[in-house]
Amino acid sequence: STFSEYTPPVIPDLDSLKARLLWNENPYGPSPKAAEAFKNAVEKGNHYSWNTLNALIQKIADKEGVNINQIMMGPGSSDLLEKTALLHFMKGGNIVTGDPCYMSLVHVATATGGKWKPIKLTSRYEHDLKAMEKAIDSETKMVYITNPNNPTATTTPAKKLYEFCERVSEKVPVFIDEAYLELSENGLQDSMAPLVAKGKNVFVSRTFSKIHGMAGLRIGYMLGNEEELKKINAITRGGMGITGPSIMAASASMDDSDFLSMCKMKIKETREYTFNLLKSKNIPYMPSETNFIIFPVDMEGDEFLQKIYDRKIAVRMFKFWDKNWCRVSMGTMDEMKLFAEAINEIIV
Ligand code: PLP
């Protein structure tokens, strides 16, 4: 893969940004109920949080249809991606992923001694499941798929993915990163979690950072085969890194379905607005069902970044498939209007 990222200009004061569209955050979060639960839990900060953590695990088990031993909690899903990579690649091997893909698990896999086998997405921007299956060899320790994918925002159809996971997990563990799935049209209907419930060697990760708007509160979880999770927990325990207030906030947020639907709806509105902007400029963006959009830019990445950062708007620029790409996260409608103004000025 030729995947790389342009280094953005340094932002001395993040609060001075007019539009913060670089980290796929949720501009509406956290839910007021989650914030309240967080504040109330601070006073119990002298206690370890095992009771409340166990209650949250039970709540997640009920929601996902798995048992409590098929859940591992972490301070954000990054922590779980990285721990999984550590365990699987400490004796080398290779990891098969899409190209491009979200790099946090891959970075740890390669830093630990593993090799990366990226397989280009299809012309419809789906994971090329046939080619990925072919790429598996005797050294393959894991297949990693993000659905919807990052940085492309594109979706691989759930039915195809389910069949792939069911078959391939007989050979190697398959890790499905569902950080953005709740924001997609079908939402959790398209989850691979039922495969975990069936005892397959499949991991599914989720986070409170995206639709729940709690990126700074650091909490996420992973579902997986009981025996596999035991091996990871033996090296580094799941729940130890999470704070009590974040546990209470996560639990309250799970109950606030009105807030979650509001976020999904508003993000869809800003996505439609941004699609219309890009259409009006004849820019061939990739389809997205989530809270960011990627589109090609016919300009040097550094130049584009400088121009848009000069307008106090932060986005990301990647390079892959011999093109430069701008990835823009969905902010509030006001932020997207500023983004539109900037695009209309920079791209003529
Ligand atoms: N997975 C994907 C695909 C992501 O894009 C991100 C964050 O942007 C994460 C995982 C990690 O998020 P967190 O550690 O906040 O749960």
mmCIF file of C-alpha atoms and ligand atoms in Angstrom:
data_model
loop_
_atom_site.group_PDB
_atom_site.id
_atom_site.type_symbol
_atom_site.label_atom_id
_atom_site.label_comp_id
_atom_site.label_asym_id
_atom_site.label_seq_id
_atom_site.Cartn_x
_atom_site.Cartn_y
_atom_site.Cartn_z
ATOM 1 C CA SER A 1 0.000 0.000 0.000
ATOM 2 C CA THR A 2 1.068 3.562 -0.612
ATOM 3 C CA PHE A 3 -1.192 4.859 2.143
ATOM 4 C CA SER A 4 0.122 7.907 3.974
ATOM 5 C CA GLU A 5 -1.093 11.036 5.675
ATOM 6 C CA TYR A 6 -0.072 14.665 5.168
ATOM 7 C CA THR A 7 1.078 16.326 8.381
ATOM 8 C CA PRO A 8 -1.379 19.089 9.222
ATOM 9 C CA PRO A 9 -0.187 22.518 10.357
ATOM 10 C CA VAL A 10 0.238 22.806 14.128
ATOM 11 C CA ILE A 11 -2.826 24.289 15.839
ATOM 12 C CA PRO A 12 -1.503 26.215 18.845
ATOM 13 C CA ASP A 13 -4.960 26.585 20.350
ATOM 14 C CA LEU A 14 -7.591 24.003 19.404
ATOM 15 C CA ASP A 15 -10.321 26.208 20.865
ATOM 16 C CA SER A 16 -9.527 28.839 18.241
ATOM 17 C CA LEU A 17 -10.817 26.531 15.487
ATOM 18 C CA LYS A 18 -14.030 27.618 13.793
ATOM 19 C CA ALA A 19 -14.741 24.125 12.494
ATOM 20 C CA ARG A 20 -13.286 21.044 14.132
ATOM 21 C CA LEU A 21 -13.683 18.466 11.377
ATOM 22 C CA LEU A 22 -10.608 16.287 11.782
ATOM 23 C CA TRP A 23 -11.230 13.528 14.332
ATOM 24 C CA ASN A 24 -14.652 12.103 13.436
ATOM 25 C CA GLU A 25 -16.038 13.365 16.729
ATOM 26 C CA ASN A 26 -19.727 13.856 17.475
ATOM 27 C CA PRO A 27 -20.418 17.603 17.866
ATOM 28 C CA TYR A 28 -23.643 16.996 19.846
ATOM 29 C CA GLY A 29 -22.333 14.794 22.598
ATOM 30 C CA PRO A 30 -22.214 13.663 25.280
ATOM 31 C CA SER A 31 -25.879 13.207 26.161
ATOM 32 C CA PRO A 32 -26.861 15.551 29.048
ATOM 33 C CA LYS A 33 -27.901 12.433 30.967
ATOM 34 C CA ALA A 34 -24.461 10.914 30.477
ATOM 35 C CA ALA A 35 -22.783 14.142 31.598
ATOM 36 C CA GLU A 36 -24.946 14.209 34.721
ATOM 37 C CA ALA A 37 -24.134 10.566 35.543
ATOM 38 C CA PHE A 38 -20.427 11.332 35.047
ATOM 39 C CA LYS A 39 -20.515 14.264 37.468
ATOM 40 C CA ASN A 40 -22.406 12.324 40.119
ATOM 41 C CA ALA A 41 -19.906 9.467 39.963
ATOM 42 C CA VAL A 42 -16.899 11.695 40.683
ATOM 43 C CA GLU A 43 -17.765 11.757 44.386
ATOM 44 C CA LYS A 44 -17.319 7.995 44.558
ATOM 45 C CA GLY A 45 -13.864 8.326 43.032
ATOM 46 C CA ASN A 46 -12.172 6.784 46.086
ATOM 47 C CA HIS A 47 -13.686 3.403 45.177
ATOM 48 C CA TYR A 48 -12.581 0.971 42.523
ATOM 49 C CA SER A 49 -15.436 0.568 40.072
ATOM 50 C CA TRP A 50 -15.797 -3.195 39.739
ATOM 51 C CA ASN A 51 -19.469 -3.232 40.774
ATOM 52 C CA THR A 52 -20.571 -0.623 38.300
ATOM 53 C CA LEU A 53 -18.328 -2.081 35.599
ATOM 54 C CA ASN A 54 -19.891 -5.513 36.070
ATOM 55 C CA ALA A 55 -23.357 -3.975 35.876
ATOM 56 C CA LEU A 56 -22.408 -2.274 32.601
ATOM 57 C CA ILE A 57 -21.001 -5.530 31.217
ATOM 58 C CA GLN A 58 -24.298 -7.265 32.011
ATOM 59 C CA LYS A 59 -26.202 -4.472 30.280
ATOM 60 C CA ILE A 60 -23.995 -4.807 27.189
ATOM 61 C CA ALA A 61 -24.378 -8.607 27.223
ATOM 62 C CA ASP A 62 -28.190 -8.227 27.212
ATOM 63 C CA LYS A 63 -28.057 -5.712 24.385
ATOM 64 C CA GLU A 64 -25.636 -7.711 22.213
ATOM 65 C CA GLY A 65 -27.028 -11.182 22.912
ATOM 66 C CA VAL A 66 -23.700 -12.544 24.169
ATOM 67 C CA ASN A 67 -22.614 -13.756 27.591
ATOM 68 C CA ILE A 68 -20.522 -11.645 29.955
ATOM 69 C CA ASN A 69 -17.385 -13.707 29.300
ATOM 70 C CA GLN A 70 -17.577 -12.719 25.638
ATOM 71 C CA ILE A 71 -17.049 -9.029 26.492
ATOM 72 C CA MET A 72 -13.850 -7.126 27.164
ATOM 73 C CA MET A 73 -14.014 -3.475 28.213
ATOM 74 C CA GLY A 74 -11.387 -0.816 27.572
ATOM 75 C CA PRO A 75 -10.709 2.934 27.792
ATOM 76 C CA GLY A 76 -11.838 3.402 24.190
ATOM 77 C CA SER A 77 -11.785 0.751 21.506
ATOM 78 C CA SER A 78 -8.215 1.773 20.508
ATOM 79 C CA ASP A 79 -7.005 0.122 23.674
ATOM 80 C CA LEU A 80 -8.693 -3.141 22.670
ATOM 81 C CA LEU A 81 -7.475 -3.026 19.057
ATOM 82 C CA GLU A 82 -3.945 -2.512 20.314
ATOM 83 C CA LYS A 83 -4.094 -5.234 22.974
ATOM 84 C CA THR A 84 -5.476 -7.678 20.407
ATOM 85 C CA ALA A 85 -2.631 -6.823 18.036
ATOM 86 C CA LEU A 86 -0.055 -7.299 20.801
ATOM 87 C CA LEU A 87 -1.333 -10.761 21.604
ATOM 88 C CA HIS A 88 -1.647 -11.936 18.017
ATOM 89 C CA PHE A 89 1.608 -10.591 16.556
ATOM 90 C CA MET A 90 4.153 -11.076 19.326
ATOM 91 C CA LYS A 91 5.384 -14.132 17.440
ATOM 92 C CA GLY A 92 5.258 -12.478 14.008
ATOM 93 C CA GLY A 93 2.861 -13.477 11.261
ATOM 94 C CA ASN A 94 0.827 -11.259 8.974
ATOM 95 C CA ILE A 95 -2.403 -9.296 9.077
ATOM 96 C CA VAL A 96 -4.761 -9.021 6.107
ATOM 97 C CA THR A 97 -6.743 -5.752 5.888
ATOM 98 C CA GLY A 98 -8.423 -3.496 3.374
ATOM 99 C CA ASP A 99 -6.422 -0.801 1.580
ATOM 100 C CA PRO A 100 -6.870 1.808 2.864
ATOM 101 C CA CYS A 101 -7.886 0.945 6.407
ATOM 102 C CA TYR A 102 -7.867 2.300 9.958
ATOM 103 C CA MET A 103 -4.269 1.948 11.080
ATOM 104 C CA SER A 104 -4.197 1.668 14.868
ATOM 105 C CA LEU A 105 -4.328 -2.147 15.051
ATOM 106 C CA VAL A 106 -2.028 -2.441 12.012
ATOM 107 C CA HIS A 107 0.571 -0.091 13.529
ATOM 108 C CA VAL A 108 0.819 -2.208 16.682
ATOM 109 C CA ALA A 109 0.868 -5.432 14.642
ATOM 110 C CA THR A 110 3.821 -4.221 12.547
ATOM 111 C CA ALA A 111 5.652 -2.598 15.483
ATOM 112 C CA THR A 112 5.342 -5.931 17.312
ATOM 113 C CA GLY A 113 6.888 -7.877 14.437
ATOM 114 C CA GLY A 114 3.976 -8.673 12.138
ATOM 115 C CA LYS A 115 3.726 -8.000 8.398
ATOM 116 C CA TRP A 116 0.918 -6.013 6.806
ATOM 117 C CA LYS A 117 -0.962 -7.344 3.771
ATOM 118 C CA PRO A 118 -3.274 -4.582 2.538
ATOM 119 C CA ILE A 119 -5.826 -5.547 -0.141
ATOM 120 C CA LYS A 120 -7.297 -2.736 -2.216
ATOM 121 C CA LEU A 121 -11.037 -2.069 -1.872
ATOM 122 C CA THR A 122 -13.156 -2.907 -4.940
ATOM 123 C CA SER A 123 -14.225 -0.273 -7.486
ATOM 124 C CA ARG A 124 -17.444 0.043 -5.406
ATOM 125 C CA TYR A 125 -15.265 0.762 -2.364
ATOM 126 C CA GLU A 126 -16.318 -2.444 -0.614
ATOM 127 C CA HIS A 127 -13.796 -4.752 1.011
ATOM 128 C CA ASP A 128 -12.591 -7.174 -1.659
ATOM 129 C CA LEU A 129 -13.565 -10.238 0.348
ATOM 130 C CA LYS A 130 -12.525 -12.718 -2.337
ATOM 131 C CA ALA A 131 -9.056 -11.225 -2.662
ATOM 132 C CA MET A 132 -8.730 -10.960 1.117
ATOM 133 C CA GLU A 133 -9.570 -14.629 1.540
ATOM 134 C CA LYS A 134 -7.027 -15.530 -1.141
ATOM 135 C CA ALA A 135 -4.360 -13.466 0.637
ATOM 136 C CA ILE A 136 -4.616 -15.616 3.775
ATOM 137 C CA ASP A 137 -1.618 -17.941 4.078
ATOM 138 C CA SER A 138 -0.034 -20.138 6.755
ATOM 139 C CA GLU A 139 1.475 -17.015 8.392
ATOM 140 C CA THR A 140 -1.792 -15.082 8.671
ATOM 141 C CA LYS A 141 -2.759 -14.418 12.286
ATOM 142 C CA MET A 142 -5.770 -12.174 11.727
ATOM 143 C CA VAL A 143 -8.046 -10.474 9.208
ATOM 144 C CA TYR A 144 -9.090 -6.938 10.186
ATOM 145 C CA ILE A 145 -12.076 -5.193 8.597
ATOM 146 C CA THR A 146 -13.625 -1.884 9.604
ATOM 147 C CA ASN A 147 -17.282 -1.530 8.602
ATOM 148 C CA PRO A 148 -18.041 1.245 7.753
ATOM 149 C CA ASN A 149 -14.393 1.697 6.830
ATOM 150 C CA ASN A 150 -12.115 4.538 7.879
ATOM 151 C CA PRO A 151 -10.820 6.703 6.141
ATOM 152 C CA THR A 152 -13.147 5.892 3.221
ATOM 153 C CA ALA A 153 -16.480 5.882 5.171
ATOM 154 C CA THR A 154 -17.698 3.160 2.801
ATOM 155 C CA THR A 155 -19.728 0.083 3.705
ATOM 156 C CA THR A 156 -19.298 -3.584 2.848
ATOM 157 C CA PRO A 157 -22.717 -5.307 2.586
ATOM 158 C CA ALA A 158 -23.550 -7.153 5.807
ATOM 159 C CA LYS A 159 -24.731 -10.381 4.190
ATOM 160 C CA LYS A 160 -21.505 -10.852 2.217
ATOM 161 C CA LEU A 161 -19.448 -9.946 5.253
ATOM 162 C CA TYR A 162 -21.345 -12.364 7.489
ATOM 163 C CA GLU A 163 -20.729 -15.280 5.130
ATOM 164 C CA PHE A 164 -17.078 -14.295 4.842
ATOM 165 C CA CYS A 165 -16.629 -14.132 8.633
ATOM 166 C CA GLU A 166 -18.428 -17.411 9.188
ATOM 167 C CA ARG A 167 -16.184 -19.242 6.706
ATOM 168 C CA VAL A 168 -12.851 -17.490 7.256
ATOM 169 C CA SER A 169 -13.013 -17.569 11.067
ATOM 170 C CA GLU A 170 -12.633 -21.358 10.811
ATOM 171 C CA LYS A 171 -9.080 -20.645 9.568
ATOM 172 C CA VAL A 172 -8.014 -17.402 11.273
ATOM 173 C CA PRO A 173 -9.609 -14.923 13.699
ATOM 174 C CA VAL A 174 -11.557 -12.149 11.983
ATOM 175 C CA PHE A 175 -11.694 -8.741 13.673
ATOM 176 C CA ILE A 176 -14.627 -6.499 12.701
ATOM 177 C CA ASP A 177 -14.274 -2.905 13.879
ATOM 178 C CA GLU A 178 -17.788 -1.438 14.119
ATOM 179 C CA ALA A 179 -16.845 1.993 15.513
ATOM 180 C CA TYR A 180 -19.200 3.723 13.058
ATOM 181 C CA LEU A 181 -21.883 1.082 12.508
ATOM 182 C CA GLU A 182 -24.576 2.649 14.713
ATOM 183 C CA LEU A 183 -24.493 5.743 12.488
ATOM 184 C CA SER A 184 -25.184 3.765 9.292
ATOM 185 C CA GLU A 185 -28.647 3.330 7.732
ATOM 186 C CA ASN A 186 -29.260 -0.197 9.044
ATOM 187 C CA GLY A 187 -27.338 0.399 12.263
ATOM 188 C CA LEU A 188 -26.712 -2.604 14.488
ATOM 189 C CA GLN A 189 -28.860 -4.836 12.257
ATOM 190 C CA ASP A 190 -25.687 -5.133 10.184
ATOM 191 C CA SER A 191 -23.513 -6.111 13.138
ATOM 192 C CA MET A 192 -21.360 -9.232 13.132
ATOM 193 C CA ALA A 193 -22.030 -9.690 16.873
ATOM 194 C CA PRO A 194 -24.346 -12.699 16.264
ATOM 195 C CA LEU A 195 -21.263 -14.620 15.088
ATOM 196 C CA VAL A 196 -19.650 -14.044 18.475
ATOM 197 C CA ALA A 197 -22.831 -15.303 20.131
ATOM 198 C CA LYS A 198 -22.515 -18.454 17.988
ATOM 199 C CA GLY A 199 -19.011 -19.008 19.367
ATOM 200 C CA LYS A 200 -17.123 -18.187 16.144
ATOM 201 C CA ASN A 201 -13.582 -16.867 16.319
ATOM 202 C CA VAL A 202 -14.727 -13.345 15.481
ATOM 203 C CA PHE A 203 -14.029 -10.120 17.369
ATOM 204 C CA VAL A 204 -16.393 -7.141 17.161
ATOM 205 C CA SER A 205 -15.391 -3.793 18.649
ATOM 206 C CA ARG A 206 -17.597 -0.829 19.514
ATOM 207 C CA THR A 207 -16.945 2.529 21.049
ATOM 208 C CA PHE A 208 -18.725 5.251 23.008
ATOM 209 C CA SER A 209 -16.604 7.825 21.138
ATOM 210 C CA LYS A 210 -18.764 8.186 18.035
ATOM 211 C CA ILE A 211 -22.584 8.047 18.185
ATOM 212 C CA HIS A 212 -22.479 8.484 21.985
ATOM 213 C CA GLY A 213 -20.249 11.567 21.648
ATOM 214 C CA MET A 214 -17.900 10.518 24.448
ATOM 215 C CA ALA A 215 -14.495 10.471 22.712
ATOM 216 C CA GLY A 216 -12.835 12.304 25.599
ATOM 217 C CA LEU A 217 -14.370 10.067 28.264
ATOM 218 C CA ARG A 218 -12.601 6.966 26.900
ATOM 219 C CA ILE A 219 -14.729 3.865 26.961
ATOM 220 C CA GLY A 220 -15.360 1.081 24.474
ATOM 221 C CA TYR A 221 -15.728 -2.670 24.302
ATOM 222 C CA MET A 222 -14.988 -5.707 22.262
ATOM 223 C CA LEU A 223 -16.948 -8.921 21.864
ATOM 224 C CA GLY A 224 -15.036 -12.097 21.195
ATOM 225 C CA ASN A 225 -14.572 -15.776 21.664
ATOM 226 C CA GLU A 226 -14.360 -16.541 25.393
ATOM 227 C CA GLU A 227 -11.074 -18.485 25.179
ATOM 228 C CA GLU A 228 -9.463 -15.781 23.003
ATOM 229 C CA LEU A 229 -10.493 -13.001 25.375
ATOM 230 C CA LYS A 230 -9.071 -14.989 28.307
ATOM 231 C CA LYS A 231 -5.681 -15.037 26.559
ATOM 232 C CA ILE A 232 -5.713 -11.259 26.051
ATOM 233 C CA ASN A 233 -6.901 -10.635 29.623
ATOM 234 C CA ALA A 234 -4.077 -12.811 30.966
ATOM 235 C CA ILE A 235 -1.568 -10.356 29.508
ATOM 236 C CA THR A 236 -3.362 -7.103 30.168
ATOM 237 C CA ARG A 237 -6.687 -6.739 31.973
ATOM 238 C CA GLY A 238 -9.594 -5.152 30.162
ATOM 239 C CA GLY A 239 -11.503 -3.161 32.755
ATOM 240 C CA MET A 240 -8.585 -1.749 34.761
ATOM 241 C CA GLY A 241 -8.093 1.329 32.583
ATOM 242 C CA ILE A 242 -11.634 2.724 32.729
ATOM 243 C CA THR A 243 -12.728 5.372 35.218
ATOM 244 C CA GLY A 244 -15.879 5.062 37.327
ATOM 245 C CA PRO A 245 -17.462 8.247 35.911
ATOM 246 C CA SER A 246 -17.008 6.996 32.334
ATOM 247 C CA ILE A 247 -18.731 3.730 33.247
ATOM 248 C CA MET A 248 -21.738 5.599 34.653
ATOM 249 C CA ALA A 249 -21.829 7.953 31.660
ATOM 250 C CA ALA A 250 -21.766 5.021 29.219
ATOM 251 C CA SER A 251 -24.597 3.293 31.030
ATOM 252 C CA ALA A 252 -26.751 6.449 31.031
ATOM 253 C CA SER A 253 -25.998 7.060 27.367
ATOM 254 C CA MET A 254 -27.114 3.539 26.415
ATOM 255 C CA ASP A 255 -30.506 4.373 27.958
ATOM 256 C CA ASP A 256 -30.852 7.693 26.120
ATOM 257 C CA SER A 257 -32.215 6.455 22.804
ATOM 258 C CA ASP A 258 -33.720 9.885 21.985
ATOM 259 C CA PHE A 259 -30.271 11.430 22.133
ATOM 260 C CA LEU A 260 -28.763 8.694 19.967
ATOM 261 C CA SER A 261 -31.481 9.055 17.296
ATOM 262 C CA MET A 262 -31.078 12.837 17.343
ATOM 263 C CA CYS A 263 -27.334 12.467 16.666
ATOM 264 C CA LYS A 264 -27.914 10.012 13.833
ATOM 265 C CA MET A 265 -30.503 12.313 12.250
ATOM 266 C CA LYS A 266 -28.446 15.501 12.515
ATOM 267 C CA ILE A 267 -25.362 13.757 11.166
ATOM 268 C CA LYS A 268 -27.406 12.543 8.209
ATOM 269 C CA GLU A 269 -28.543 16.130 7.537
ATOM 270 C CA THR A 270 -25.003 17.504 7.524
ATOM 271 C CA ARG A 271 -23.891 14.583 5.357
ATOM 272 C CA GLU A 272 -26.607 15.377 2.768
ATOM 273 C CA TYR A 273 -25.606 19.051 2.881
ATOM 274 C CA THR A 274 -21.960 18.159 2.280
ATOM 275 C CA PHE A 275 -22.824 15.729 -0.544
ATOM 276 C CA ASN A 276 -24.749 18.547 -2.238
ATOM 277 C CA LEU A 277 -21.786 20.875 -1.883
ATOM 278 C CA LEU A 278 -19.453 18.307 -3.451
ATOM 279 C CA LYS A 279 -21.955 17.561 -6.237
ATOM 280 C CA SER A 280 -22.193 21.264 -7.046
ATOM 281 C CA LYS A 281 -18.394 21.287 -7.463
ATOM 282 C CA ASN A 282 -18.373 18.074 -9.537
ATOM 283 C CA ILE A 283 -16.162 16.415 -6.940
ATOM 284 C CA PRO A 284 -16.550 12.600 -7.043
ATOM 285 C CA TYR A 285 -16.832 11.813 -3.316
ATOM 286 C CA MET A 286 -17.061 8.272 -1.961
ATOM 287 C CA PRO A 287 -20.477 7.202 -0.619
ATOM 288 C CA SER A 288 -20.822 7.489 3.165
ATOM 289 C CA GLU A 289 -23.360 6.352 5.727
ATOM 290 C CA THR A 290 -21.431 7.683 8.659
ATOM 291 C CA ASN A 291 -20.044 10.861 10.220
ATOM 292 C CA PHE A 292 -17.336 11.665 7.691
ATOM 293 C CA ILE A 293 -16.847 11.894 3.942
ATOM 294 C CA ILE A 294 -13.730 11.515 1.842
ATOM 295 C CA PHE A 295 -13.180 13.095 -1.555
ATOM 296 C CA PRO A 296 -10.242 13.557 -3.944
ATOM 297 C CA VAL A 297 -8.493 16.933 -4.174
ATOM 298 C CA ASP A 298 -6.474 17.967 -7.233
ATOM 299 C CA MET A 299 -3.937 19.894 -5.224
ATOM 300 C CA GLU A 300 -0.820 19.163 -3.170
ATOM 301 C CA GLY A 301 -1.976 17.950 0.247
ATOM 302 C CA ASP A 302 0.181 20.435 2.174
ATOM 303 C CA GLU A 303 -1.092 23.346 0.116
ATOM 304 C CA PHE A 304 -4.733 22.377 0.614
ATOM 305 C CA LEU A 305 -4.249 21.862 4.354
ATOM 306 C CA GLN A 306 -2.538 25.242 4.728
ATOM 307 C CA LYS A 307 -5.328 27.020 2.863
ATOM 308 C CA ILE A 308 -8.108 25.454 4.881
ATOM 309 C CA TYR A 309 -6.286 25.764 8.231
ATOM 310 C CA ASP A 310 -5.714 29.468 7.443
ATOM 311 C CA ARG A 311 -9.515 29.709 7.593
ATOM 312 C CA LYS A 312 -9.435 28.002 11.009
ATOM 313 C CA ILE A 313 -10.988 24.830 9.651
ATOM 314 C CA ALA A 314 -9.304 21.520 10.474
ATOM 315 C CA VAL A 315 -9.663 18.404 8.283
ATOM 316 C CA ARG A 316 -7.328 15.515 7.371
ATOM 317 C CA MET A 317 -5.487 14.813 4.122
ATOM 318 C CA PHE A 318 -4.443 11.326 3.042
ATOM 319 C CA LYS A 319 -2.631 9.965 0.036
ATOM 320 C CA PHE A 320 -3.542 6.595 -1.496
ATOM 321 C CA TRP A 321 -4.319 5.092 -4.904
ATOM 322 C CA ASP A 322 -2.095 7.849 -6.410
ATOM 323 C CA LYS A 323 -4.493 10.595 -5.316
ATOM 324 C CA ASN A 324 -4.791 13.145 -2.542
ATOM 325 C CA TRP A 325 -7.928 12.847 -0.419
ATOM 326 C CA CYS A 326 -9.584 15.186 2.041
ATOM 327 C CA ARG A 327 -11.464 13.527 4.884
ATOM 328 C CA VAL A 328 -13.980 15.814 6.515
ATOM 329 C CA SER A 329 -15.867 14.896 9.693
ATOM 330 C CA MET A 330 -19.471 16.018 10.085
ATOM 331 C CA GLY A 331 -19.588 18.976 12.487
ATOM 332 C CA THR A 332 -22.644 21.072 13.289
ATOM 333 C CA MET A 333 -24.517 22.616 10.346
ATOM 334 C CA ASP A 334 -22.826 25.961 11.123
ATOM 335 C CA GLU A 335 -19.416 24.303 10.909
ATOM 336 C CA MET A 336 -20.355 22.624 7.610
ATOM 337 C CA LYS A 337 -21.428 25.979 6.179
ATOM 338 C CA LEU A 338 -18.004 27.404 6.997
ATOM 339 C CA PHE A 339 -16.457 24.331 5.390
ATOM 340 C CA ALA A 340 -18.597 24.918 2.268
ATOM 341 C CA GLU A 341 -17.490 28.557 2.076
ATOM 342 C CA ALA A 342 -13.862 27.474 2.321
ATOM 343 C CA ILE A 343 -14.248 24.783 -0.354
ATOM 344 C CA ASN A 344 -15.938 27.265 -2.678
ATOM 345 C CA GLU A 345 -12.974 29.622 -2.236
ATOM 346 C CA ILE A 346 -10.151 27.067 -2.376
ATOM 347 C CA ILE A 347 -11.444 24.781 -5.138
ATOM 348 C CA VAL A 348 -12.573 26.800 -8.152
HETATM 349 N N1 PLP B 1 -11.827 2.261 15.115
HETATM 350 C C1 PLP B 1 -12.009 3.160 14.151
HETATM 351 C C2 PLP B 1 -12.360 2.684 12.789
HETATM 352 C C3 PLP B 1 -11.856 4.516 14.407
HETATM 353 O O1 PLP B 1 -12.002 5.403 13.423
HETATM 354 C C4 PLP B 1 -11.514 4.940 15.709
HETATM 355 C C5 PLP B 1 -11.331 6.361 16.032
HETATM 356 O O2 PLP B 1 -11.416 7.245 15.254
HETATM 357 C C6 PLP B 1 -11.332 3.964 16.680
HETATM 358 C C7 PLP B 1 -11.501 2.631 16.351
HETATM 359 C C8 PLP B 1 -10.882 4.279 18.065
HETATM 360 O O3 PLP B 1 -11.721 5.045 18.782
HETATM 361 P P1 PLP B 1 -11.753 5.017 20.363
HETATM 362 O O4 PLP B 1 -10.420 4.568 20.863
HETATM 363 O O5 PLP B 1 -12.037 6.420 20.736
HETATM 364 O O6 PLP B 1 -12.830 4.059 20.734
#
